[in-house]
């Protein structure tokens, strides 16, 4: 939370320029939490537990294989038909395909998460510069302060992406083509600014009370708890796999 005044009644002491500055600062504070820090915290949680997530899906793949094998071998024994290994493998591959795709998705997610963490932490030292550049763009090309045209929409979309993905070079490049003496085309009254600031403060407070922000302080405790939950599921799945392995071995011996 910023050091700005949080009581709405105190804003009535501000002059117009102070209110405008507070509004812009509060928008950036909200956007930092929503567009940057949330992605960063989510990325950290993915990287700290994705190894167990992969293990869990791999175990589920093996269990699904064994269940199909058990069912087909039992059916073959009952019908006294010739066991068709190739056909069984085709059925297995078709059934495990969604789980294999999940593994690929999680691996890709982990790669993207690692890249975002590196980018976020590398550019954290430029946080003030990022903030100032973003606020400059807010006033000049965002729909909050401007009637939009295609050019502004295109530049604003690029600005948001550069802000989210910590690309200070692109932010500077966009900023350099904007006029410093630009005046917004949308003008707010003092009362409107006070109401907007108050709503933003409420939004920020509600964000800080939910995942992932509410576990930021106890991040290590949360990760340990989450990993323990997966480890408990792995223990149950391992027992199930071992049971199925024995059952399939017994059935195969009868073929």
CSV table of C-alpha atoms in Angstrom, one decimal:
chain,number,residue,atom,x,y,z
A,1,UNK,CA,0.0,0.0,0.0
A,2,UNK,CA,1.3,3.5,-0.8
A,3,UNK,CA,2.0,6.2,1.8
A,4,UNK,CA,-0.8,8.3,0.4
A,5,UNK,CA,-3.7,9.3,2.6
A,6,UNK,CA,-6.3,6.6,2.8
A,7,UNK,CA,-9.2,8.4,4.5
A,8,UNK,CA,-11.5,9.9,1.8
A,9,UNK,CA,-12.3,12.9,4.0
A,10,UNK,CA,-8.7,14.0,4.0
A,11,UNK,CA,-8.8,14.3,0.2
A,12,UNK,CA,-11.1,17.4,0.5
A,13,UNK,CA,-8.0,19.3,1.8
A,14,UNK,CA,-6.2,18.7,-1.5
A,15,UNK,CA,-6.1,21.2,-4.3
A,16,UNK,CA,-7.0,20.0,-7.8
A,17,UNK,CA,-3.4,19.3,-8.9
A,18,UNK,CA,-2.7,17.3,-5.7
A,19,UNK,CA,-5.9,15.3,-6.3
A,20,UNK,CA,-4.9,14.6,-9.9
A,21,UNK,CA,-1.4,13.5,-8.8
A,22,UNK,CA,-3.0,11.2,-6.2
A,23,UNK,CA,-5.3,9.7,-8.7
A,24,UNK,CA,-2.5,9.0,-11.2
A,25,UNK,CA,-0.3,7.5,-8.4
A,26,UNK,CA,-3.2,5.3,-7.2
A,27,UNK,CA,-3.9,4.0,-10.7
A,28,UNK,CA,-0.3,3.0,-11.0
A,29,UNK,CA,-0.3,1.4,-7.6
A,30,UNK,CA,-3.3,-0.7,-8.6
A,31,UNK,CA,-1.9,-1.6,-12.0
A,32,UNK,CA,1.5,-2.6,-10.4
A,33,UNK,CA,-0.3,-5.1,-8.2
A,34,UNK,CA,-2.7,-6.3,-10.8
A,35,UNK,CA,-0.4,-6.3,-13.9
A,36,UNK,CA,3.0,-7.1,-12.5
A,37,UNK,CA,3.2,-8.3,-8.9
A,38,UNK,CA,0.4,-10.8,-9.3
A,39,UNK,CA,2.1,-12.4,-12.3
A,40,UNK,CA,5.4,-12.4,-10.4
A,41,UNK,CA,3.9,-14.1,-7.3
A,42,UNK,CA,2.1,-16.6,-9.4
A,43,UNK,CA,5.3,-17.4,-11.3
A,44,UNK,CA,7.2,-17.9,-8.0
A,45,UNK,CA,4.6,-20.4,-6.8
A,46,UNK,CA,4.6,-22.3,-10.1
A,47,UNK,CA,8.4,-22.6,-10.0
A,48,UNK,CA,8.5,-23.7,-6.4
A,49,UNK,CA,6.1,-26.6,-6.9
A,50,UNK,CA,6.1,-27.5,-10.6
A,51,UNK,CA,8.5,-30.4,-10.0
A,52,UNK,CA,5.9,-32.1,-7.8
A,53,UNK,CA,3.1,-31.2,-10.2
A,54,UNK,CA,4.9,-33.0,-13.0
A,55,UNK,CA,5.5,-36.0,-10.7
A,56,UNK,CA,1.8,-36.1,-9.9
A,57,UNK,CA,0.7,-36.1,-13.5
A,58,UNK,CA,3.4,-38.7,-14.5
A,59,UNK,CA,2.1,-41.0,-11.7
A,60,UNK,CA,-1.5,-40.5,-13.0
A,61,UNK,CA,-0.3,-41.5,-16.5
A,62,UNK,CA,1.3,-44.7,-15.2
A,63,UNK,CA,-1.8,-45.5,-13.1
A,64,UNK,CA,-4.1,-45.0,-16.1
A,65,UNK,CA,-1.9,-47.2,-18.2
A,66,UNK,CA,-2.0,-49.9,-15.6
A,67,UNK,CA,-5.8,-49.7,-15.2
A,68,UNK,CA,-6.3,-50.1,-18.9
A,69,UNK,CA,-3.8,-52.9,-19.1
A,70,UNK,CA,-5.5,-54.7,-16.1
A,71,UNK,CA,-8.9,-54.3,-17.8
A,72,UNK,CA,-7.8,-55.6,-21.2
A,73,UNK,CA,-5.8,-58.5,-19.8
A,74,UNK,CA,-8.8,-59.5,-17.6
A,75,UNK,CA,-11.1,-59.2,-20.6
A,76,UNK,CA,-8.8,-61.3,-22.7
A,77,UNK,CA,-8.5,-64.1,-20.1
A,78,UNK,CA,-12.3,-64.1,-19.7
A,79,UNK,CA,-13.0,-64.3,-23.5
A,80,UNK,CA,-10.1,-66.7,-24.1
A,81,UNK,CA,-9.0,-64.5,-27.1
A,82,UNK,CA,-5.4,-63.9,-28.2
A,83,UNK,CA,-3.9,-61.0,-26.3
A,84,UNK,CA,-3.2,-58.1,-28.7
A,85,UNK,CA,-0.4,-56.0,-27.2
A,86,UNK,CA,-0.3,-53.5,-30.1
A,87,UNK,CA,-4.0,-52.8,-29.8
A,88,UNK,CA,-3.7,-52.3,-26.1
A,89,UNK,CA,-0.9,-49.8,-26.5
A,90,UNK,CA,-2.9,-47.9,-29.0
A,91,UNK,CA,-5.8,-47.7,-26.6
A,92,UNK,CA,-3.4,-46.6,-23.8
A,93,UNK,CA,-1.8,-43.9,-25.9
A,94,UNK,CA,-5.2,-42.5,-26.9
A,95,UNK,CA,-6.4,-42.4,-23.2
A,96,UNK,CA,-3.2,-40.8,-21.8
A,97,UNK,CA,-2.9,-38.2,-24.5
A,98,UNK,CA,-4.7,-35.4,-22.4
A,99,UNK,CA,-2.4,-36.0,-19.4
A,100,UNK,CA,0.7,-35.9,-21.6
A,101,UNK,CA,-0.5,-32.6,-23.0
A,102,UNK,CA,-0.9,-31.4,-19.3
A,103,UNK,CA,2.8,-32.2,-18.7
A,104,UNK,CA,3.8,-30.1,-21.8
A,105,UNK,CA,1.6,-27.2,-20.7
A,106,UNK,CA,3.1,-27.2,-17.1
A,107,UNK,CA,6.6,-27.4,-18.5
A,108,UNK,CA,5.9,-24.4,-20.8
A,109,UNK,CA,4.3,-22.6,-17.9
A,110,UNK,CA,7.3,-23.2,-15.7
A,111,UNK,CA,9.6,-21.9,-18.5
A,112,UNK,CA,7.5,-18.7,-18.9
A,113,UNK,CA,7.4,-18.3,-15.1
A,114,UNK,CA,11.2,-18.5,-14.7
A,115,UNK,CA,11.6,-16.0,-17.5
A,116,UNK,CA,9.2,-13.6,-15.9
A,117,UNK,CA,10.8,-13.9,-12.5
A,118,UNK,CA,14.3,-13.1,-14.0
A,119,UNK,CA,12.8,-10.1,-15.9
A,120,UNK,CA,10.9,-8.8,-12.9
A,121,UNK,CA,13.8,-9.0,-10.5
A,122,UNK,CA,16.3,-7.7,-13.0
A,123,UNK,CA,14.2,-4.6,-13.6
A,124,UNK,CA,13.0,-4.1,-10.0
A,125,UNK,CA,15.9,-1.6,-9.5
A,126,UNK,CA,14.2,0.5,-12.2
A,127,UNK,CA,10.9,0.4,-10.3
A,128,UNK,CA,10.7,4.2,-9.9
A,129,UNK,CA,11.6,4.8,-13.5
A,130,UNK,CA,9.0,2.3,-14.7
A,131,UNK,CA,6.5,4.0,-12.5
A,132,UNK,CA,7.2,7.5,-13.8
A,133,UNK,CA,7.2,6.4,-17.4
A,134,UNK,CA,3.9,4.5,-17.0
A,135,UNK,CA,2.2,7.4,-15.3
A,136,UNK,CA,3.4,9.7,-18.1
A,137,UNK,CA,1.7,7.3,-20.6
A,138,UNK,CA,-1.4,7.0,-18.4
A,139,UNK,CA,-2.1,10.7,-18.8
A,140,UNK,CA,-1.2,10.9,-22.5
A,141,UNK,CA,-2.6,7.8,-24.2
A,142,UNK,CA,-4.7,5.8,-21.7
A,143,UNK,CA,-8.5,5.7,-22.1
A,144,UNK,CA,-8.8,7.0,-18.5
A,145,UNK,CA,-7.6,10.4,-19.5
A,146,UNK,CA,-8.2,10.4,-23.3
A,147,UNK,CA,-10.7,10.0,-26.0
A,148,UNK,CA,-9.2,7.2,-28.0
A,149,UNK,CA,-8.3,6.8,-31.6
A,150,UNK,CA,-6.6,3.9,-33.4
A,151,UNK,CA,-3.1,5.3,-32.9
A,152,UNK,CA,-3.6,5.9,-29.1
A,153,UNK,CA,-5.2,2.4,-28.7
A,154,UNK,CA,-2.2,0.8,-30.4
A,155,UNK,CA,0.3,2.8,-28.4
A,156,UNK,CA,-1.5,2.1,-25.1
A,157,UNK,CA,-1.6,-1.6,-25.8
A,158,UNK,CA,2.1,-1.6,-26.4
A,159,UNK,CA,2.6,0.4,-23.2
A,160,UNK,CA,0.7,-2.1,-21.1
A,161,UNK,CA,2.6,-5.0,-22.6
A,162,UNK,CA,5.9,-3.2,-22.0
A,163,UNK,CA,4.9,-2.5,-18.4
A,164,UNK,CA,3.7,-6.0,-17.7
A,165,UNK,CA,6.8,-7.7,-19.2
A,166,UNK,CA,9.3,-5.2,-17.7
A,167,UNK,CA,10.5,-3.8,-21.0
A,168,UNK,CA,11.9,-0.4,-19.9
A,169,UNK,CA,13.5,0.1,-23.3
A,170,UNK,CA,10.2,-0.1,-25.1
A,171,UNK,CA,8.5,2.2,-22.5
A,172,UNK,CA,11.2,4.8,-23.1
A,173,UNK,CA,10.8,4.5,-26.8
A,174,UNK,CA,7.1,5.0,-26.6
A,175,UNK,CA,7.5,7.9,-24.1
A,176,UNK,CA,10.0,9.7,-26.4
A,177,UNK,CA,7.4,10.1,-29.2
A,178,UNK,CA,4.9,11.7,-26.8
A,179,UNK,CA,4.7,15.5,-26.2
A,180,UNK,CA,5.6,16.6,-22.7
A,181,UNK,CA,3.2,19.5,-22.7
A,182,UNK,CA,0.2,17.3,-23.7
A,183,UNK,CA,-3.2,18.0,-22.0
A,184,UNK,CA,-5.6,15.2,-21.4
A,185,UNK,CA,-8.9,15.2,-23.4
A,186,UNK,CA,-10.9,13.9,-20.4
A,187,UNK,CA,-11.2,16.3,-17.5
A,188,UNK,CA,-12.4,15.3,-14.0
A,189,UNK,CA,-13.9,17.5,-11.4
A,190,UNK,CA,-12.4,17.4,-7.9
A,191,UNK,CA,-15.4,15.5,-6.6
A,192,UNK,CA,-15.0,12.9,-9.4
A,193,UNK,CA,-11.3,12.5,-8.6
A,194,UNK,CA,-12.0,12.0,-4.9
A,195,UNK,CA,-14.6,9.3,-5.7
A,196,UNK,CA,-12.3,7.6,-8.2
A,197,UNK,CA,-9.4,7.6,-5.7
A,198,UNK,CA,-11.6,6.1,-3.1
A,199,UNK,CA,-12.8,3.3,-5.3
A,200,UNK,CA,-9.3,2.5,-6.4
A,201,UNK,CA,-8.2,2.4,-2.7
A,202,UNK,CA,-11.0,-0.1,-2.0
A,203,UNK,CA,-9.9,-2.2,-5.0
A,204,UNK,CA,-6.3,-2.2,-3.9
A,205,UNK,CA,-7.3,-3.3,-0.3
A,206,UNK,CA,-9.5,-6.1,-1.6
A,207,UNK,CA,-6.7,-7.3,-3.9
A,208,UNK,CA,-4.3,-7.4,-1.0
A,209,UNK,CA,-6.7,-9.6,1.0
A,210,UNK,CA,-6.8,-12.4,-1.5
A,211,UNK,CA,-4.4,-14.9,-3.2
A,212,UNK,CA,-1.6,-14.4,-4.1
A,213,UNK,CA,-1.0,-11.1,-2.2
A,214,UNK,CA,-2.3,-12.4,1.2
A,215,UNK,CA,0.4,-15.0,1.3
A,216,UNK,CA,3.3,-12.7,0.3
A,217,UNK,CA,4.5,-12.2,3.8
A,218,UNK,CA,4.3,-16.0,4.7
A,219,UNK,CA,5.5,-17.1,1.3
A,220,UNK,CA,7.8,-19.8,2.5
A,221,UNK,CA,5.1,-21.2,4.9
A,222,UNK,CA,2.6,-21.3,2.0
A,223,UNK,CA,4.9,-23.1,-0.4
A,224,UNK,CA,5.8,-25.7,2.2
A,225,UNK,CA,2.1,-26.3,2.9
A,226,UNK,CA,1.2,-26.5,-0.7
A,227,UNK,CA,4.1,-28.9,-1.5
A,228,UNK,CA,3.0,-31.0,1.5
A,229,UNK,CA,-0.5,-31.3,0.0
A,230,UNK,CA,1.0,-32.6,-3.3
A,231,UNK,CA,3.3,-34.9,-1.5
A,232,UNK,CA,0.4,-36.4,0.4
A,233,UNK,CA,-1.4,-37.0,-2.9
A,234,UNK,CA,1.8,-38.6,-4.3
A,235,UNK,CA,2.0,-41.0,-1.4
A,236,UNK,CA,-1.6,-42.2,-2.1
A,237,UNK,CA,-1.0,-42.5,-5.8
A,238,UNK,CA,2.3,-44.4,-5.2
A,239,UNK,CA,0.4,-47.0,-3.1
A,240,UNK,CA,-2.2,-47.3,-5.9
A,241,UNK,CA,0.5,-47.8,-8.5
A,242,UNK,CA,2.2,-50.5,-6.5
A,243,UNK,CA,-1.1,-52.3,-6.0
A,244,UNK,CA,-1.9,-52.2,-9.7
A,245,UNK,CA,1.6,-53.4,-10.7
A,246,UNK,CA,1.2,-56.5,-8.6
A,247,UNK,CA,-2.3,-57.1,-9.9
A,248,UNK,CA,-1.2,-56.7,-13.5
A,249,UNK,CA,1.8,-59.0,-13.0
A,250,UNK,CA,-0.5,-61.7,-11.6
A,251,UNK,CA,-2.9,-61.4,-14.5
A,252,UNK,CA,-0.2,-61.3,-17.2
A,253,UNK,CA,1.3,-64.5,-15.7
A,254,UNK,CA,-2.0,-66.3,-16.7
A,255,UNK,CA,-1.9,-65.3,-20.3
